Coordinates of C-alpha atoms and ligand atoms in Angstrom, one line a residue:
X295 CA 0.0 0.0 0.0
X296 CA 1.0 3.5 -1.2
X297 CA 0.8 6.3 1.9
X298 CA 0.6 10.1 1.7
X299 CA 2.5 11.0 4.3
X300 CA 2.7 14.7 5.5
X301 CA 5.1 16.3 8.0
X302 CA 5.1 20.4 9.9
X303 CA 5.7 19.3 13.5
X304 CA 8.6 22.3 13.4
X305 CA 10.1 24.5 10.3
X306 CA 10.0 21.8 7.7
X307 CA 6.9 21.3 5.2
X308 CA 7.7 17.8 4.2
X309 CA 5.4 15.5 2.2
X310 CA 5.9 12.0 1.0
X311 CA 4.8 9.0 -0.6
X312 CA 5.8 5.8 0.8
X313 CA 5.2 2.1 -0.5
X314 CA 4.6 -0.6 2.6
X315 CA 6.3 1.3 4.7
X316 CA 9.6 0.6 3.7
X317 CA 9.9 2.2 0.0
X318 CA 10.5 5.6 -0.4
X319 CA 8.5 6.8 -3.8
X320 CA 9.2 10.4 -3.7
X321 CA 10.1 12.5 0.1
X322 CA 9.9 16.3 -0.2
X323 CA 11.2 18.5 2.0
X324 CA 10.9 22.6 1.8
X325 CA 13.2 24.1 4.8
X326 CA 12.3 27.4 6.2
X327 CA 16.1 27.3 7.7
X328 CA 17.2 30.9 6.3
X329 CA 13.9 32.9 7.3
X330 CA 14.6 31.5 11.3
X331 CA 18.5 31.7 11.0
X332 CA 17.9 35.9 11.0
X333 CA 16.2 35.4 15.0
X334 CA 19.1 32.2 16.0
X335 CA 15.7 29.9 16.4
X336 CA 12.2 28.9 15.4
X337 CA 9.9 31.7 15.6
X338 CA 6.6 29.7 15.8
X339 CA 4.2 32.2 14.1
X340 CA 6.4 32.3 11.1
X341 CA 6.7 28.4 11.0
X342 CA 3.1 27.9 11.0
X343 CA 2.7 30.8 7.9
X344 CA 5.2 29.4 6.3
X345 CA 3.9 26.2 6.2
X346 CA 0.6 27.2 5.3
X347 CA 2.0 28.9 2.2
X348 CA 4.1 25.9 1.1
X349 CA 2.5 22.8 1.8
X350 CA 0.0 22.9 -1.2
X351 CA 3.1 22.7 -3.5
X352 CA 5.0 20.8 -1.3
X353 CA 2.5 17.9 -1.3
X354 CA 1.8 18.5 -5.1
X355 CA 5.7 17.4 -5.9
X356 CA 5.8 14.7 -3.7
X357 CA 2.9 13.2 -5.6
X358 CA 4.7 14.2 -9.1
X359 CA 7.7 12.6 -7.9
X360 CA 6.0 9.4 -7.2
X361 CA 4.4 9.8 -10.2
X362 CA 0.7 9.0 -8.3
X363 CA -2.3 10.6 -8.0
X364 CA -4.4 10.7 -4.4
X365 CA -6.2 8.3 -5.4
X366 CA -3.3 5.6 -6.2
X367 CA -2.3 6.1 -2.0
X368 CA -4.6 3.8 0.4
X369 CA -4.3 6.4 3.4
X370 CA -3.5 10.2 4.0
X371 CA -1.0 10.1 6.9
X372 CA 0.2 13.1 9.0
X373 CA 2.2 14.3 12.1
X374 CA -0.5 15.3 15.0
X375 CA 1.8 15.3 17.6
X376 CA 4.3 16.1 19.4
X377 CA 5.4 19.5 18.6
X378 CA 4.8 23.7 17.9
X379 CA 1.0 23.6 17.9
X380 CA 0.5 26.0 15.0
X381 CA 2.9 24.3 12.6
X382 CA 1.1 20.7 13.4
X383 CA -2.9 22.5 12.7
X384 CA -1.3 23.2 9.3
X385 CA -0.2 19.9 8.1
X386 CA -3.0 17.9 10.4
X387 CA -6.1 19.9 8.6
X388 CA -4.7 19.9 5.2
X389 CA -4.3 16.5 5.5
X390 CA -7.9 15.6 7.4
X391 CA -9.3 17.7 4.0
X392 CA -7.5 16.1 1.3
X393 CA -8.4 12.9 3.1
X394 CA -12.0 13.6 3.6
X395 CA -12.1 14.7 -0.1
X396 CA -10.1 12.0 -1.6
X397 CA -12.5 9.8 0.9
X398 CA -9.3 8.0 1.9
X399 CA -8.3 6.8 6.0
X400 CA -6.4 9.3 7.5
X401 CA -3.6 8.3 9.6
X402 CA -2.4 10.3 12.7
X403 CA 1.2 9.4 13.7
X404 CA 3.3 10.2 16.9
X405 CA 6.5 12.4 15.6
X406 CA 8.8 10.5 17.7
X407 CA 7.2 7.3 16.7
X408 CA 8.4 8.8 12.6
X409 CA 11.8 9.2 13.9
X410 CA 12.3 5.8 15.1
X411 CA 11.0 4.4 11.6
X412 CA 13.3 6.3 9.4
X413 CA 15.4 3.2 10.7
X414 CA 12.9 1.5 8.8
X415 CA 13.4 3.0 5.3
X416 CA 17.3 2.3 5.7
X417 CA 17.2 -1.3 6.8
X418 CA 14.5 -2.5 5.5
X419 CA 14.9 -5.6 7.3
X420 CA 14.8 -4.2 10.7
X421 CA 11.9 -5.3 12.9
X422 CA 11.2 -4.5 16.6
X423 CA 11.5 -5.6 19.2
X424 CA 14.6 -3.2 20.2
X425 CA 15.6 -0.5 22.2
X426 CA 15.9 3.2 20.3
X427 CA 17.9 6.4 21.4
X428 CA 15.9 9.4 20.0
X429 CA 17.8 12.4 19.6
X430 CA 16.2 16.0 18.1
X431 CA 16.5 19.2 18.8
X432 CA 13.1 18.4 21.1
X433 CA 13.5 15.4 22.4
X434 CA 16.1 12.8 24.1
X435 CA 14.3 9.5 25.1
X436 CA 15.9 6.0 25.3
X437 CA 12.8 3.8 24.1
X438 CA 11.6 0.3 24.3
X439 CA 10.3 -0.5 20.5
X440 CA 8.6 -4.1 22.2
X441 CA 6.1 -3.8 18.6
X442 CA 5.9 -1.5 16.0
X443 CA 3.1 0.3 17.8
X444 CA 4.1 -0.9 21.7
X445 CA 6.6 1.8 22.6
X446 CA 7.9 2.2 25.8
X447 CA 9.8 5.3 27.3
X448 CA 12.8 4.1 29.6
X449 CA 14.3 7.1 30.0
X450 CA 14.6 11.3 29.1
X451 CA 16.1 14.5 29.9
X452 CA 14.8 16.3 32.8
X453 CA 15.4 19.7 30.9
X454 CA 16.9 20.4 27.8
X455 CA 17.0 18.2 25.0
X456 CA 20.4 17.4 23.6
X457 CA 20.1 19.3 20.4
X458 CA 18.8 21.9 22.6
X459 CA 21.5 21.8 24.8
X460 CA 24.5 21.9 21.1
X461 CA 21.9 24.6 19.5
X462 CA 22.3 26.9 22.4
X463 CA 26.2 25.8 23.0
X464 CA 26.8 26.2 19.5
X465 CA 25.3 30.0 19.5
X466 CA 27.2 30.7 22.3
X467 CA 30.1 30.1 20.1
X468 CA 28.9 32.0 17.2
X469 CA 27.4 29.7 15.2
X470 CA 24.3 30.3 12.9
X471 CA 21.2 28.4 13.5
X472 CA 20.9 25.8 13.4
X473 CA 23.7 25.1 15.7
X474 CA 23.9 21.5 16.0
X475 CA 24.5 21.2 12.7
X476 CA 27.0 24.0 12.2
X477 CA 28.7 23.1 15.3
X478 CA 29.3 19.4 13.7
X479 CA 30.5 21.0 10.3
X480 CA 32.9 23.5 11.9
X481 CA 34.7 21.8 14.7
X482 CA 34.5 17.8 13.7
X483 CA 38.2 18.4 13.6
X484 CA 39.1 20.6 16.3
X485 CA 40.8 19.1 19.2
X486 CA 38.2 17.2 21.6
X487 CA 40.4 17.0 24.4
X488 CA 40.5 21.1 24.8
X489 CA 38.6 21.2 28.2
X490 CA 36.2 18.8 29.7
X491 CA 32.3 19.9 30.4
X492 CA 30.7 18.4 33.8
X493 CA 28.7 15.5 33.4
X494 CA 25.3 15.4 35.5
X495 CA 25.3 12.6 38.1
X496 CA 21.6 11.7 37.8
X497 CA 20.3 7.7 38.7
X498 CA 18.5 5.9 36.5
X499 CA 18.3 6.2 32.4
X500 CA 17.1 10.1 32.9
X501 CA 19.9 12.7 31.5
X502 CA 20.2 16.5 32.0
X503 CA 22.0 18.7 29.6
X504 CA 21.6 22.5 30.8
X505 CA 24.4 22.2 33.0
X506 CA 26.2 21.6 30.1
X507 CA 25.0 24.6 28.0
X508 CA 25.1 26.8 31.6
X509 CA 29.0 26.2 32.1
X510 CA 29.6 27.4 28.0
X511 CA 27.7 30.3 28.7
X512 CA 29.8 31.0 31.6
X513 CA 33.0 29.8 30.2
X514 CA 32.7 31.8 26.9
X515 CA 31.0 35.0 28.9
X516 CA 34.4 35.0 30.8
X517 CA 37.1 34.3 28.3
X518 CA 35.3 37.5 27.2
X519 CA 35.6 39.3 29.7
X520 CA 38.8 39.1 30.1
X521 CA 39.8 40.1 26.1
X522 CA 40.5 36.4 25.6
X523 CA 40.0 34.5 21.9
X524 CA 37.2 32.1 21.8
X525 CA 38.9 28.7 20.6
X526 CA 35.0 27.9 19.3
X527 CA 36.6 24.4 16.9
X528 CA 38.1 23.1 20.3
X529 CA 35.7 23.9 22.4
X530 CA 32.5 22.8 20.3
X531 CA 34.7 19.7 19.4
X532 CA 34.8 18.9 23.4
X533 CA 31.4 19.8 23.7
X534 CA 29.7 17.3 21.3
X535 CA 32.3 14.8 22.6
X536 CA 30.8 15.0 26.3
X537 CA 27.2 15.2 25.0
X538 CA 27.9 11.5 23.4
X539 CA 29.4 10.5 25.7
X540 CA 26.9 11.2 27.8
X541 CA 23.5 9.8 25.6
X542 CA 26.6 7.0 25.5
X543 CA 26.6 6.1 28.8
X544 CA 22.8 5.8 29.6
X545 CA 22.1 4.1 26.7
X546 CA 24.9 1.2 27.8
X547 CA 23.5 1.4 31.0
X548 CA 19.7 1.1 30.1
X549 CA 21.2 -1.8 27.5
X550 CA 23.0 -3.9 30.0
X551 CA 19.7 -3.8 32.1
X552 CA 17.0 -4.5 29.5
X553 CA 19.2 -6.4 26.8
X554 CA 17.9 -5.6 23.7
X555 CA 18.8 -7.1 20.4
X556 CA 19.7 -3.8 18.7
X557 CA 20.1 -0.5 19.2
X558 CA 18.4 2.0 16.5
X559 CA 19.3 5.7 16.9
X560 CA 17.0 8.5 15.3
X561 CA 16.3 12.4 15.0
X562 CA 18.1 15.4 14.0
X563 CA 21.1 14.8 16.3
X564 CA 21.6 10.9 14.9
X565 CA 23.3 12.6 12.2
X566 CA 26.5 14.0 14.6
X567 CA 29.5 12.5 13.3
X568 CA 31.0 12.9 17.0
X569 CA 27.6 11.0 18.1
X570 CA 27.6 8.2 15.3
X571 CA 31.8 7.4 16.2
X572 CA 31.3 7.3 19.9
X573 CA 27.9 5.2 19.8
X574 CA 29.8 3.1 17.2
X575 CA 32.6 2.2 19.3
X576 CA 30.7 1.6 22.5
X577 CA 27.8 -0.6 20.6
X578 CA 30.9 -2.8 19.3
X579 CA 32.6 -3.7 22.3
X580 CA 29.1 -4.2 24.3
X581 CA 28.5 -6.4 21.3
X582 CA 25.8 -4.8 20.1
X583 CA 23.9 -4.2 16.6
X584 CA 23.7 -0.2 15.9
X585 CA 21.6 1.3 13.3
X586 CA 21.4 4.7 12.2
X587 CA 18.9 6.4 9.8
X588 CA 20.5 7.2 6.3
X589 CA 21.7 11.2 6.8
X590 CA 18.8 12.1 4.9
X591 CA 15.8 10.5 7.1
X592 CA 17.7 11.6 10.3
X593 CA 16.4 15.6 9.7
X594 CA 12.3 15.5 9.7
X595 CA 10.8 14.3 6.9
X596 CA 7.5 12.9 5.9
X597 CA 9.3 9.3 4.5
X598 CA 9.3 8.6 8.0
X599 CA 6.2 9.4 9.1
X600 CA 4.8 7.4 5.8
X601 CA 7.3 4.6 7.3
X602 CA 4.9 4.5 10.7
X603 CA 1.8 5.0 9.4
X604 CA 2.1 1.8 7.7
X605 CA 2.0 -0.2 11.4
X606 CA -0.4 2.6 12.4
X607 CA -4.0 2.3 13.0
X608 CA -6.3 4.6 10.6
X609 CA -9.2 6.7 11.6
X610 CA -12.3 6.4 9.0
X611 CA -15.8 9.0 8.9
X612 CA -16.3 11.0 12.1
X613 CA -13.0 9.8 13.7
X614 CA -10.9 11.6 11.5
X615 CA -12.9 14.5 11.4
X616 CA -12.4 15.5 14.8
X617 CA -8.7 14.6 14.7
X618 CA -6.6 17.3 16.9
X619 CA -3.1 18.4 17.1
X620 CA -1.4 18.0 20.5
X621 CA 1.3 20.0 21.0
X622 CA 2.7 17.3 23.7
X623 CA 1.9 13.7 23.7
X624 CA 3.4 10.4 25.3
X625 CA 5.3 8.0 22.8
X626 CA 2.9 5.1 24.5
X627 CA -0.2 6.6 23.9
X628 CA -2.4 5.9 20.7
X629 CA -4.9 8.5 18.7
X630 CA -8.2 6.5 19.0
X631 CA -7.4 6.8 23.4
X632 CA -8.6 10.4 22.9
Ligands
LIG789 O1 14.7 15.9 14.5 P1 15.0 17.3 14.1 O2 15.2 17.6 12.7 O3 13.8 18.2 14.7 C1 13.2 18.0 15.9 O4 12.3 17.1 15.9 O5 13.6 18.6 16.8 O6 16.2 17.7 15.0 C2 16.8 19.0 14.9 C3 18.0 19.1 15.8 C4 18.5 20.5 15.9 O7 18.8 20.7 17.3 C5 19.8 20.4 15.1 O8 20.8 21.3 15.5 C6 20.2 19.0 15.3 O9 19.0 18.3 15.3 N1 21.2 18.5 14.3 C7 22.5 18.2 14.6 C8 23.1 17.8 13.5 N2 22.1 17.9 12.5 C9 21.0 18.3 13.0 N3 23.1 18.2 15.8 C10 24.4 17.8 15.8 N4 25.0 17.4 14.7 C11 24.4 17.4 13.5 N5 25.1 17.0 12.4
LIG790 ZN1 11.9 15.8 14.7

């Protein structure tokens, strides 16, 4: 089965068509990156605008790439949570009316949930059960995938995200938004080793990233202030380094408990080289299988989303009439609960 899928959970406008949930047919993506790089963030109103005026065409080249019409795809799928209310309204109603008029189901899928099935799209063999890292620039959760639809959270930050945590760092430093990925391009090389940030001592699988981010701040603010050169390829270089290495070590420790088969790692921050290397290493002496998302499906897109809808249950008539966005959601919970 051919899926419309549809993505605007943040700044991207992303449609797709996927084929059984593993074939990508055509994955569209329009970035609104160089409107937000002018404030050094998101700016929500102008996402959700921005979206509004690009979807239409958006959608319409995802189909011509596929070379499909509507009424080739058996379902309309589309990201109704989590994430900046306005931006999902625009994608969830376009998609609820194309759906209603193309009388097709309409499928409601779980953003997080999308991330973890870009794994899908890459290894097409992959099937669950096994444990997932998700890393955006929202979001950090260790996750037991027991089914394609049975998630379970084991574990998340208590405050900032960890692409969060390397966007802010990475302003600090000077870099444009967005800073994760600028920090990655820039100082991949620089020396690691330059200076070590404090690692949070917190039981459990939960993490915690702000102290991270607060002694930049302060470390930068007072090289500063005292006329000295920021060394912004060293120090980014050591902070990505202690950011893996600290997603590293929970996700070996919630491993070693809960023995999983494989590990799959997704979202925006799956694509850090510094991330990829450390998890890499640490996966192969625990002896453990490590997938990553192709670079492409690691960034939102709607392939992924089409990817989970597939395993996804669809809403029909009424149901998907009154579909909602949620701005926040659990991983666990499903659409029809509500
Ligand atoms: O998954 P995503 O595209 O959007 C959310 O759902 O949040 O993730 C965006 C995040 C941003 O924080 C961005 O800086 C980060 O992913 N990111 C990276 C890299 N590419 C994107 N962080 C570190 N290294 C990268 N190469
Ligand atoms: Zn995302």
């Amino acid at each position: 089965m051919k899926i419309l899928a549809i993505e605007s959970s943040c700044d991207d406008t992303s449609a797709a068509v996927v084929e059984d949930g593993r074939w990508v047919l055509s994955n569209v993506v329009a970035s609104q990156v160089e409107e937000h790089v002018l404030y050094g963030g998101v700016v929500p109103e102008i996402a959700s605008r921005r979206h509004t005026e690009a979807i239409c065409a958006v959608v319409k080249k995802a189909l011509d790439d596929a070379s499909v019409g509507v009424s080739d795809c058996g379902a309309v799928a589309v990201t109704a949570a989590p994430g900046l209310i306005g931006s999902l309204l625009v994608g969830v109603n376009f998609a609820k009316g194309l759906a209603f008029s193309a009388r097709k189901p309409l499928i409601p899928v779980h953003h997080l949930r999308g991330h973890i099935a870009a794994n899908y799209l890459t290894h097409t063999q992959l099937e669950p059960p096994f444990m997932a890292l998700v890393v955006s620039g929202g979001h950090t959760a260790i996750v037991d995938v027991a089914g394609y639809t049975d998630l379970r959270l084991l574990g998340t930050t208590l405050d900032d995200a960890a692409g969060e945590s390397l966007d802010k760092a990475a302003r600090t430093l000077g870099f444009d938004y967005p800073g994760g990925a600028n920090m990655d391009r820039y100082c991949a090389h620089g020396d690691a080793d330059f200076f070590r940030f404090p690692h949070p001592r917190i039981d459990g699988l939960d993490m915690s990233f702000s102290g991270l981010k607060t002694k930049m701040i302060n470390l930068v603010h007072n090289i500063k202030q005292q006329g000295g050169e920021i060394n912004a390829a060293d120090l980014g270089a050591s902070y990505m380094l202690d950011v893996a290495r600290i997603l590293c070590d929970k996700v070996m420790l919630a491993a070693s408990t809960y023995r999983p088969r494989a590990l799959a790692v997704a979202g925006g921050v799956a694509a850090n080289s510094v991330l990829r290397r450390e998890l890499d290493r640490r996966c192969r002496e625990a002896g453990l299988k490590l997938y990553f998302p192709d670079l492409s499906y690691c960034g939102d897109n709607a392939a992924m989303i089409g990817a989970q809808a597939y395993y996804e249950e669809s809403l029909t008539g009424d149901e998907a009439l009154v579909l909602n966005a949620r701005a926040t959601m659990e991983l666990s919970e499903s659409f029809k609960e509500n």
